């Protein structure tokens, strides 16, 4: 619990606010939800105990509070935990996770892809307390066609496609780029 408290303080320091904490049965990890602010125009949903299985934490973002994001993050966390228990491998940029349902009602995005924490200030991506080193990674909601594209051509190819198409990866009601 000590490391979890340290991660909460790390998030509060970088994001300038206190989060609400949630625990879901889907995955036995604590999830923090941090509100949008003038400086950060999006809500941030972050695992805070996933580091016990692979020294990484995962984040989802949305422009407005959406409770279903908490459930999606718990679903992804349970997949990460199963992967760790089975293979002892850490999550990596480009890993794709299938969601239990679309990201939000009216969306066609039903997968998530893991990337470095691009939207965060320098220094946030890695947390260390001198003993533990924990990496924060960002999840982007993607469509099934985009998930297949990542699996075939890699994350860089999808990111190029997003850049060419002007995709805002936080817009959960967007049209797929592929």
XYZ file of N, CA, C and O in Angstrom:
712
model
N 0.820 -1.207 0.000
C 0.000 0.000 0.000
C 0.860 1.265 0.000
O 0.446 2.288 -0.500
N 2.075 1.164 0.516
C 2.956 2.318 0.562
C 3.255 2.825 -0.858
O 3.171 4.028 -1.121
N 3.592 1.924 -1.773
C 3.892 2.329 -3.144
C 2.648 2.930 -3.791
O 2.735 3.933 -4.501
N 1.489 2.364 -3.518
C 0.237 2.907 -4.070
C 0.035 4.341 -3.599
O -0.297 5.217 -4.408
N 0.263 4.613 -2.324
C 0.150 5.984 -1.818
C 1.149 6.907 -2.504
O 0.844 8.052 -2.822
N 2.348 6.412 -2.734
C 3.363 7.205 -3.434
C 2.918 7.520 -4.868
O 3.126 8.635 -5.351
N 2.300 6.564 -5.542
C 1.800 6.800 -6.901
C 0.666 7.818 -6.905
O 0.587 8.659 -7.806
N -0.195 7.757 -5.908
C -1.280 8.742 -5.791
C -0.679 10.143 -5.655
O -1.107 11.080 -6.333
N 0.322 10.295 -4.807
C 0.987 11.599 -4.633
C 1.680 12.046 -5.915
O 1.661 13.230 -6.258
N 2.281 11.115 -6.634
C 2.930 11.411 -7.917
C 1.902 11.995 -8.895
O 2.152 13.033 -9.518
N 0.747 11.348 -9.002
C -0.318 11.830 -9.901
C -0.829 13.199 -9.449
O -0.980 14.114 -10.273
N -1.099 13.353 -8.172
C -1.600 14.632 -7.649
C -0.618 15.765 -7.907
O -1.022 16.869 -8.275
N 0.657 15.498 -7.734
C 1.672 16.526 -7.946
C 1.723 16.958 -9.408
O 1.755 18.139 -9.720
N 1.697 16.015 -10.322
C 1.775 16.359 -11.737
C 0.468 16.933 -12.271
O 0.477 17.796 -13.144
N -0.663 16.437 -11.780
C -1.957 16.849 -12.332
C -2.628 17.954 -11.543
O -3.637 18.502 -11.964
N -2.096 18.280 -10.387
C -2.596 19.415 -9.627
C -3.968 19.242 -9.003
O -4.625 20.227 -8.693
N -4.396 18.002 -8.819
C -5.693 17.778 -8.183
C -5.717 16.408 -7.517
O -4.887 15.562 -7.807
N -6.684 16.255 -6.640
C -6.904 14.965 -5.993
C -7.866 14.165 -6.849
O -8.778 14.717 -7.456
N -7.663 12.879 -6.867
C -8.549 12.003 -7.622
C -9.531 11.281 -6.727
O -9.355 11.220 -5.510
N -10.565 10.770 -7.354
C -11.506 9.867 -6.680
C -10.987 8.455 -6.897
O -10.522 8.125 -7.991
N -11.074 7.604 -5.882
C -10.559 6.250 -5.977
C -11.694 5.248 -6.108
O -12.718 5.360 -5.436
N -11.490 4.264 -6.987
C -12.480 3.222 -7.248
C -11.795 1.863 -7.202
O -10.640 1.728 -7.579
N -12.543 0.852 -6.779
C -12.071 -0.531 -6.790
C -13.183 -1.352 -7.419
O -14.324 -1.295 -6.983
N -12.857 -2.086 -8.477
C -13.850 -2.930 -9.143
C -13.449 -4.396 -9.018
O -12.264 -4.716 -8.984
N -14.433 -5.277 -8.989
C -14.157 -6.706 -8.861
C -13.460 -7.267 -10.092
O -12.731 -8.244 -9.997
N -13.706 -6.666 -11.258
C -13.122 -7.145 -12.519
C -11.619 -7.360 -12.390
O -11.077 -8.348 -12.866
N -10.947 -6.423 -11.780
C -9.504 -6.532 -11.534
C -9.255 -5.955 -10.153
O -9.736 -4.885 -9.827
N -8.520 -6.663 -9.375
C -8.291 -6.222 -8.007
C -7.189 -5.160 -7.965
O -6.115 -5.387 -7.424
N -7.480 -4.024 -8.606
C -6.553 -2.891 -8.579
C -7.343 -1.622 -8.280
O -8.503 -1.505 -8.662
N -6.694 -0.716 -7.634
C -7.276 0.587 -7.353
C -7.175 1.436 -8.617
O -6.158 1.406 -9.307
N -8.226 2.183 -8.919
C -8.239 3.076 -10.081
C -8.524 4.480 -9.588
O -9.491 4.710 -8.857
N -7.665 5.414 -9.973
C -7.852 6.818 -9.635
C -8.449 7.555 -10.822
O -8.092 7.292 -11.969
N -9.377 8.455 -10.539
C -9.995 9.277 -11.587
C -9.711 10.732 -11.242
O -10.122 11.223 -10.189
N -9.000 11.406 -12.142
C -8.574 12.789 -11.933
C -9.311 13.697 -12.902
O -9.360 13.426 -14.100
N -9.903 14.779 -12.388
C -10.734 15.645 -13.234
C -9.927 16.481 -14.221
O -8.737 16.738 -14.022
N -10.617 16.904 -15.266
C -10.037 17.846 -16.224
C -9.813 19.175 -15.508
O -10.463 19.486 -14.515
N -8.869 19.938 -16.033
C -8.598 21.262 -15.479
C -8.310 22.204 -16.643
O -8.289 21.787 -17.795
N -8.060 23.452 -16.330
C -7.723 24.399 -17.405
C -6.430 24.001 -18.099
O -6.290 24.151 -19.297
N -5.493 23.501 -17.321
C -4.203 23.098 -17.881
C -4.295 21.750 -18.597
O -3.652 21.528 -19.601
N -5.093 20.857 -18.051
C -5.296 19.514 -18.624
C -6.760 19.410 -18.996
O -7.603 19.266 -18.131
N -7.048 19.424 -20.263
C -8.430 19.465 -20.731
C -9.127 18.121 -20.790
O -10.139 17.992 -21.469
N -8.617 17.122 -20.105
C -9.220 15.803 -20.162
C -9.201 15.140 -18.785
O -8.379 15.444 -17.951
N -10.155 14.239 -18.607
C -10.209 13.408 -17.409
C -9.192 12.291 -17.583
O -8.993 11.786 -18.692
N -8.576 11.895 -16.484
C -7.573 10.832 -16.523
C -7.993 9.723 -15.566
O -8.315 9.976 -14.410
N -7.984 8.511 -16.082
C -8.329 7.307 -15.321
C -7.051 6.472 -15.269
O -6.501 6.119 -16.312
N -6.561 6.169 -14.079
C -5.250 5.523 -13.958
C -5.295 4.374 -12.964
O -5.888 4.493 -11.888
N -4.681 3.252 -13.342
C -4.517 2.167 -12.384
C -3.443 2.591 -11.389
O -2.515 3.316 -11.743
N -3.574 2.131 -10.153
C -2.626 2.522 -9.115
C -2.007 1.331 -8.379
O -1.202 1.526 -7.473
N -2.396 0.127 -8.781
C -1.826 -1.071 -8.154
C -1.413 -2.126 -9.174
O -0.972 -3.207 -8.799
N -1.513 -1.808 -10.427
C -1.157 -2.760 -11.477
C 0.347 -3.031 -11.489
O 0.794 -4.072 -11.961
N 1.131 -2.109 -10.935
C 2.592 -2.244 -10.913
C 3.055 -3.537 -10.252
O 4.167 -3.998 -10.499
N 2.210 -4.153 -9.457
C 2.574 -5.404 -8.790
C 2.763 -6.531 -9.799
O 3.380 -7.543 -9.479
N 2.221 -6.355 -11.000
C 2.333 -7.366 -12.052
C 2.991 -6.744 -13.282
O 2.334 -6.452 -14.268
N 4.272 -6.484 -13.192
C 4.988 -6.005 -14.354
C 5.487 -4.586 -14.281
O 5.951 -4.035 -15.275
N 5.390 -3.926 -13.138
C 5.961 -2.597 -12.904
C 5.452 -1.525 -13.857
O 6.166 -0.610 -14.226
N 4.181 -1.629 -14.261
C 3.566 -0.612 -15.129
C 2.179 -0.257 -14.613
O 1.523 -1.070 -13.965
N 1.757 0.951 -14.918
C 0.391 1.408 -14.665
C -0.161 1.900 -15.997
O 0.596 2.345 -16.862
N -1.477 1.816 -16.172
C -2.131 2.198 -17.429
C -3.105 3.340 -17.203
O -3.726 3.435 -16.134
N -3.252 4.186 -18.237
C -4.146 5.347 -18.159
C -5.063 5.408 -19.374
O -4.638 5.126 -20.489
N -6.292 5.802 -19.136
C -7.256 6.147 -20.183
C -7.618 7.610 -19.999
O -7.528 8.136 -18.888
N -8.068 8.247 -21.069
C -8.444 9.662 -21.021
C -9.797 9.859 -21.698
O -10.157 9.126 -22.611
N -10.510 10.898 -21.266
C -11.740 11.311 -21.961
C -11.955 12.800 -21.709
O -11.479 13.339 -20.714
N -12.655 13.436 -22.631
C -12.880 14.877 -22.503
C -13.917 15.224 -21.442
O -13.964 16.341 -20.963
N -14.767 14.270 -21.098
C -15.719 14.490 -20.007
C -15.749 13.224 -19.165
O -15.347 12.166 -19.634
N -16.208 13.345 -17.925
C -16.248 12.173 -17.052
C -17.177 11.127 -17.653
O -18.324 11.430 -17.993
N -16.669 9.920 -17.789
C -17.460 8.803 -18.289
C -17.161 7.593 -17.413
O -16.074 7.019 -17.494
N -18.134 7.238 -16.593
C -17.940 6.168 -15.617
C -17.529 4.848 -16.266
O -16.769 4.079 -15.691
N -17.993 4.613 -17.503
C -17.640 3.362 -18.168
C -16.125 3.233 -18.400
O -15.601 2.133 -18.539
N -15.408 4.341 -18.400
C -13.944 4.284 -18.555
C -13.310 3.517 -17.403
O -12.303 2.821 -17.592
N -13.879 3.629 -16.230
C -13.359 2.917 -15.057
C -13.493 1.416 -15.287
O -12.541 0.657 -15.051
N -14.648 0.985 -15.770
C -14.865 -0.438 -16.044
C -13.942 -0.934 -17.152
O -13.389 -2.036 -17.074
N -13.747 -0.116 -18.192
C -12.830 -0.515 -19.272
C -11.409 -0.666 -18.751
O -10.697 -1.609 -19.118
N -10.990 0.249 -17.913
C -9.634 0.175 -17.369
C -9.485 -1.065 -16.488
O -8.446 -1.734 -16.522
N -10.513 -1.420 -15.753
C -10.484 -2.642 -14.944
C -10.400 -3.876 -15.838
O -9.660 -4.822 -15.537
N -11.126 -3.879 -16.959
C -11.071 -4.989 -17.914
C -9.654 -5.144 -18.470
O -9.119 -6.250 -18.545
N -9.061 -4.027 -18.845
C -7.692 -4.066 -19.377
C -6.723 -4.522 -18.293
O -5.841 -5.351 -18.549
N -6.896 -4.014 -17.088
C -6.019 -4.412 -15.978
C -6.094 -5.918 -15.749
O -5.062 -6.569 -15.522
N -7.286 -6.491 -15.839
C -7.409 -7.946 -15.645
C -6.677 -8.700 -16.751
O -6.058 -9.739 -16.489
N -6.685 -8.176 -17.974
C -5.942 -8.813 -19.072
C -4.435 -8.709 -18.826
O -3.691 -9.662 -19.073
N -3.983 -7.563 -18.343
C -2.561 -7.369 -18.042
C -2.130 -8.340 -16.938
O -1.069 -8.965 -17.025
N -2.952 -8.482 -15.913
C -2.645 -9.380 -14.802
C -2.569 -10.827 -15.296
O -1.634 -11.565 -14.947
N -3.532 -11.237 -16.127
C -3.505 -12.608 -16.675
C -2.248 -12.832 -17.516
O -1.614 -13.881 -17.440
N -1.886 -11.833 -18.339
C -0.675 -11.945 -19.159
C 0.557 -12.118 -18.269
O 1.415 -12.944 -18.541
N 0.626 -11.320 -17.203
C 1.765 -11.411 -16.300
C 1.814 -12.778 -15.613
O 2.868 -13.412 -15.532
N 0.667 -13.244 -15.114
C 0.615 -14.526 -14.423
C 1.005 -15.679 -15.348
O 1.666 -16.623 -14.926
N 0.604 -15.589 -16.610
C 0.836 -16.672 -17.570
C 2.240 -16.627 -18.173
O 2.916 -17.650 -18.266
N 2.690 -15.436 -18.573
C 3.927 -15.329 -19.351
C 5.058 -14.578 -18.656
O 6.188 -14.587 -19.141
N 4.752 -13.869 -17.566
C 5.729 -13.020 -16.867
C 6.334 -11.974 -17.803
O 7.513 -11.664 -17.740
N 5.500 -11.430 -18.698
C 5.960 -10.379 -19.609
C 5.254 -9.074 -19.272
O 4.073 -9.054 -18.934
N 6.018 -7.992 -19.377
C 5.475 -6.647 -19.137
C 4.720 -6.179 -20.363
O 5.027 -6.577 -21.484
N 3.780 -5.289 -20.136
C 3.093 -4.672 -21.271
C 4.076 -3.783 -22.019
O 5.022 -3.246 -21.430
N 3.838 -3.633 -23.317
C 4.708 -2.848 -24.176
C 3.873 -1.944 -25.069
O 2.711 -2.250 -25.366
N 4.471 -0.864 -25.533
C 3.802 -0.002 -26.509
C 3.424 -0.866 -27.708
O 4.216 -1.679 -28.175
N 2.185 -0.700 -28.155
C 1.672 -1.481 -29.278
C 0.820 -2.660 -28.849
O 0.147 -3.268 -29.685
N 0.820 -3.016 -27.559
C -0.066 -4.086 -27.097
C -1.509 -3.645 -27.293
O -1.856 -2.480 -27.048
N -2.339 -4.567 -27.737
C -3.750 -4.284 -28.020
C -4.608 -5.097 -27.061
O -4.346 -6.278 -26.819
N -5.645 -4.451 -26.539
C -6.571 -5.099 -25.611
C -7.988 -4.973 -26.136
O -8.397 -3.906 -26.583
N -8.740 -6.065 -26.068
C -10.147 -6.041 -26.480
C -10.985 -5.603 -25.293
O -10.803 -6.090 -24.187
N -11.873 -4.659 -25.523
C -12.783 -4.195 -24.480
C -14.014 -5.100 -24.438
O -14.342 -5.750 -25.435
N -14.711 -5.133 -23.328
C -15.918 -5.945 -23.190
C -17.056 -5.387 -24.043
O -17.971 -6.126 -24.430
N -17.005 -4.104 -24.361
C -18.045 -3.417 -25.125
C -17.386 -2.199 -25.779
O -16.206 -1.936 -25.545
N -18.132 -1.454 -26.554
C -17.578 -0.224 -27.125
C -17.208 0.728 -25.992
O -17.779 0.668 -24.902
N -16.273 1.616 -26.257
C -15.726 2.503 -25.229
C -16.810 3.366 -24.577
O -16.828 3.540 -23.372
N -17.728 3.902 -25.369
C -18.909 4.615 -24.879
C -20.049 4.343 -25.851
O -19.822 4.001 -27.011
N -21.245 4.513 -25.372
C -22.419 4.307 -26.224
C -22.324 5.205 -27.457
O -21.969 6.379 -27.370
N -22.611 4.622 -28.617
C -22.571 5.368 -29.869
C -21.218 5.318 -30.562
O -21.063 5.812 -31.679
N -20.229 4.722 -29.924
C -18.894 4.612 -30.496
C -18.731 3.262 -31.187
O -19.443 2.299 -30.882
N -17.778 3.189 -32.109
C -17.417 1.913 -32.737
C -16.062 1.421 -32.215
O -15.576 0.390 -32.653
N -15.473 2.149 -31.294
C -14.157 1.804 -30.765
C -14.306 0.759 -29.663
O -14.917 1.021 -28.626
N -13.759 -0.437 -29.899
C -13.953 -1.542 -28.963
C -12.650 -2.237 -28.563
O -12.659 -3.346 -28.058
N -11.530 -1.588 -28.826
C -10.213 -2.077 -28.431
C -9.441 -0.890 -27.847
O -9.869 0.253 -27.981
N -8.290 -1.175 -27.273
C -7.396 -0.109 -26.802
C -5.972 -0.521 -27.140
O -5.624 -1.702 -27.073
N -5.172 0.467 -27.522
C -3.761 0.221 -27.817
C -2.913 1.007 -26.823
O -3.254 2.134 -26.465
N -1.836 0.397 -26.384
C -0.957 0.981 -25.373
C 0.179 1.758 -26.038
O 0.779 1.273 -27.004
N 0.431 2.970 -25.525
C 1.526 3.801 -26.034
C 2.266 4.420 -24.842
O 1.761 4.394 -23.717
N 3.417 5.016 -25.110
C 4.041 5.815 -24.044
C 3.083 6.935 -23.623
O 2.127 7.252 -24.340
N 3.346 7.548 -22.509
C 2.475 8.596 -21.954
C 2.739 9.933 -22.653
O 3.266 10.869 -22.053
N 2.357 10.028 -23.928
C 2.621 11.211 -24.753
C 2.013 12.495 -24.199
O 2.552 13.565 -24.397
N 0.859 12.407 -23.544
C 0.130 13.599 -23.125
C 0.585 14.145 -21.778
O 0.009 15.087 -21.277
N 1.595 13.546 -21.194
C 2.018 13.937 -19.850
C 3.301 14.767 -19.872
O 4.097 14.672 -20.798
N 3.480 15.572 -18.826
C 4.678 16.390 -18.688
C 5.919 15.510 -18.526
O 5.834 14.385 -18.022
N 7.049 16.049 -18.932
C 8.321 15.357 -18.776
C 8.520 15.015 -17.302
O 8.282 15.840 -16.427
N 8.917 13.795 -17.045
C 9.152 13.353 -15.677
C 8.014 12.525 -15.110
O 8.188 11.855 -14.088
N 6.852 12.566 -15.755
C 5.722 11.811 -15.223
C 5.810 10.330 -15.572
O 5.452 9.472 -14.776
N 6.258 10.022 -16.766
C 6.163 8.669 -17.323
C 6.765 7.585 -16.430
O 6.287 6.460 -16.399
N 7.830 7.911 -15.714
C 8.451 6.937 -14.807
C 8.419 7.486 -13.392
O 8.729 8.640 -13.163
N 8.036 6.615 -12.462
C 8.073 6.967 -11.047
C 9.078 6.032 -10.375
O 9.078 4.826 -10.629
N 9.914 6.580 -9.520
C 10.782 5.747 -8.707
C 10.835 6.290 -7.287
O 10.775 7.499 -7.075
N 10.910 5.375 -6.359
C 11.087 5.738 -4.956
C 12.460 5.307 -4.456
O 12.698 5.231 -3.268
N 13.349 5.003 -5.392
C 14.684 4.540 -5.047
C 14.813 3.031 -5.084
O 15.908 2.502 -5.214
N 13.682 2.353 -4.972
C 13.677 0.886 -5.028
C 12.881 0.414 -6.232
O 13.366 -0.369 -7.040
N 11.650 0.894 -6.340
C 10.761 0.509 -7.435
C 10.859 1.523 -8.571
O 11.006 2.720 -8.322
N 10.769 1.042 -9.797
C 10.658 1.904 -10.970
C 9.381 1.477 -11.677
O 9.253 0.327 -12.112
N 8.436 2.409 -11.768
C 7.121 2.102 -12.334
C 6.880 3.003 -13.536
O 7.050 4.215 -13.457
N 6.474 2.390 -14.632
C 6.241 3.098 -15.887
C 4.739 3.319 -16.069
O 3.942 2.402 -15.896
N 4.362 4.553 -16.403
C 2.975 4.879 -16.726
C 2.819 4.850 -18.242
O 3.619 5.465 -18.956
N 1.784 4.153 -18.708
C 1.534 4.046 -20.143
C 0.098 4.452 -20.443
O -0.794 4.305 -19.611
N -0.099 4.947 -21.637
C -1.359 5.535 -22.064
C -2.104 4.570 -22.983
O -1.499 3.915 -23.836
N -3.418 4.495 -22.828
C -4.268 3.678 -23.688
C -5.113 4.576 -24.584
O -5.660 5.579 -24.115
N -5.218 4.210 -25.854
C -6.065 4.929 -26.813
C -7.142 3.967 -27.294
O -6.827 2.836 -27.702
N -8.386 4.405 -27.274
C -9.474 3.581 -27.801
C -9.339 3.519 -29.320
O -9.124 4.532 -29.978
N -9.431 2.302 -29.852
C -9.339 2.100 -31.297
C -10.411 1.123 -31.749
O -10.980 0.392 -30.939
N -10.657 1.111 -33.052
C -11.630 0.197 -33.642
C -10.970 -1.157 -33.916
O -9.739 -1.278 -33.938
N -11.779 -2.150 -34.154
C -11.254 -3.484 -34.468
C -10.351 -3.441 -35.702
O -9.295 -4.085 -35.733
N -10.730 -2.675 -36.717
C -9.905 -2.569 -37.928
C -8.539 -1.952 -37.604
O -7.509 -2.367 -38.152
N -8.511 -0.994 -36.695
C -7.250 -0.375 -36.288
C -6.416 -1.343 -35.449
O -5.185 -1.380 -35.561
N -7.083 -2.166 -34.632
C -6.379 -3.177 -33.838
C -5.700 -4.189 -34.762
O -4.524 -4.547 -34.553
N -6.410 -4.645 -35.791
C -5.812 -5.576 -36.760
C -4.637 -4.921 -37.485
O -3.628 -5.556 -37.759
N -4.768 -3.625 -37.778
C -3.705 -2.883 -38.454
C -2.444 -2.837 -37.584
O -1.336 -3.053 -38.074
N -2.617 -2.560 -36.293
C -1.472 -2.544 -35.363
C -0.816 -3.917 -35.327
O 0.420 -4.030 -35.368
N -1.624 -4.957 -35.245
C -1.073 -6.309 -35.166
C -0.326 -6.690 -36.446
O 0.649 -7.433 -36.398
N -0.752 -6.149 -37.594
C -0.097 -6.456 -38.871
C 1.103 -5.562 -39.168
O 2.125 -6.033 -39.670
N 0.969 -4.266 -38.889
C 1.979 -3.301 -39.338
C 2.698 -2.569 -38.204
O 3.653 -1.845 -38.447
N 2.213 -2.698 -36.989
C 2.864 -2.080 -35.843
C 2.253 -0.745 -35.431
O 1.511 -0.111 -36.190
N 2.608 -0.329 -34.231
C 2.088 0.907 -33.645
C 2.515 2.139 -34.442
O 1.715 3.039 -34.661
N 3.768 2.181 -34.880
C 4.243 3.349 -35.633
C 3.403 3.590 -36.888
O 3.104 4.733 -37.222
N 3.028 2.510 -37.562
C 2.218 2.641 -38.775
C 0.845 3.227 -38.443
O 0.336 4.089 -39.172
N 0.245 2.788 -37.338
C -1.051 3.342 -36.942
C -0.901 4.810 -36.567
O -1.732 5.645 -36.948
N 0.135 5.151 -35.842
C 0.344 6.538 -35.450
C 0.545 7.429 -36.683
O 0.044 8.550 -36.714
N 1.238 6.929 -37.690
C 1.382 7.681 -38.945
C 0.029 7.891 -39.600
O -0.284 8.977 -40.074
N -0.768 6.843 -39.606
C -2.108 6.929 -40.188
C -2.949 7.954 -39.439
O -3.665 8.746 -40.036
N -2.870 7.941 -38.106
C -3.587 8.920 -37.289
C -3.130 10.338 -37.619
O -3.948 11.240 -37.778
N -1.827 10.533 -37.724
C -1.288 11.865 -38.017
C -1.744 12.328 -39.400
O -2.166 13.480 -39.567
N -1.679 11.446 -40.388
C -2.093 11.795 -41.756
C -3.579 12.135 -41.833
O -3.988 12.986 -42.608
N -4.381 11.448 -41.014
C -5.834 11.645 -41.024
C -6.298 12.723 -40.052
O -7.481 13.043 -40.003
N -5.387 13.231 -39.211
C -5.757 14.235 -38.216
C -6.616 13.671 -37.100
O -7.482 14.367 -36.564
N -6.399 12.423 -36.727
C -7.198 11.766 -35.691
C -6.870 12.337 -34.318
O -5.707 12.489 -33.959
N -7.895 12.674 -33.564
C -7.770 13.040 -32.157
C -8.069 11.765 -31.378
O -9.215 11.343 -31.277
N -7.030 11.139 -30.843
C -7.210 9.832 -30.211
C -8.001 9.882 -28.907
O -8.352 8.842 -28.361
N -8.300 11.070 -28.399
C -9.148 11.174 -27.209
C -10.630 11.281 -27.570
O -11.482 11.159 -26.696
N -10.920 11.492 -28.828
C -12.303 11.629 -29.285
C -12.893 10.221 -29.452
O -12.618 9.536 -30.442
N -13.678 9.784 -28.486
C -14.146 8.394 -28.447
C -15.298 8.114 -29.415
O -15.661 6.956 -29.613
N -15.842 9.143 -30.032
C -16.899 8.934 -31.030
C -16.390 9.126 -32.455
O -17.163 9.244 -33.389
N -15.077 9.117 -32.620
C -14.472 9.356 -33.924
C -14.711 8.183 -34.882
O -15.014 7.074 -34.477
N -14.534 8.470 -36.157
C -14.583 7.454 -37.194
C -13.220 6.779 -37.260
O -12.196 7.457 -37.168
N -13.166 5.467 -37.436
C -11.863 4.810 -37.540
C -11.041 5.345 -38.710
O -11.584 5.708 -39.754
N -9.751 5.379 -38.541
C -8.831 5.857 -39.586
C -8.579 4.772 -40.623
O -8.038 5.036 -41.684
N -8.968 3.554 -40.324
C -8.753 2.424 -41.236
C -10.040 1.650 -41.390
O -10.736 1.385 -40.461
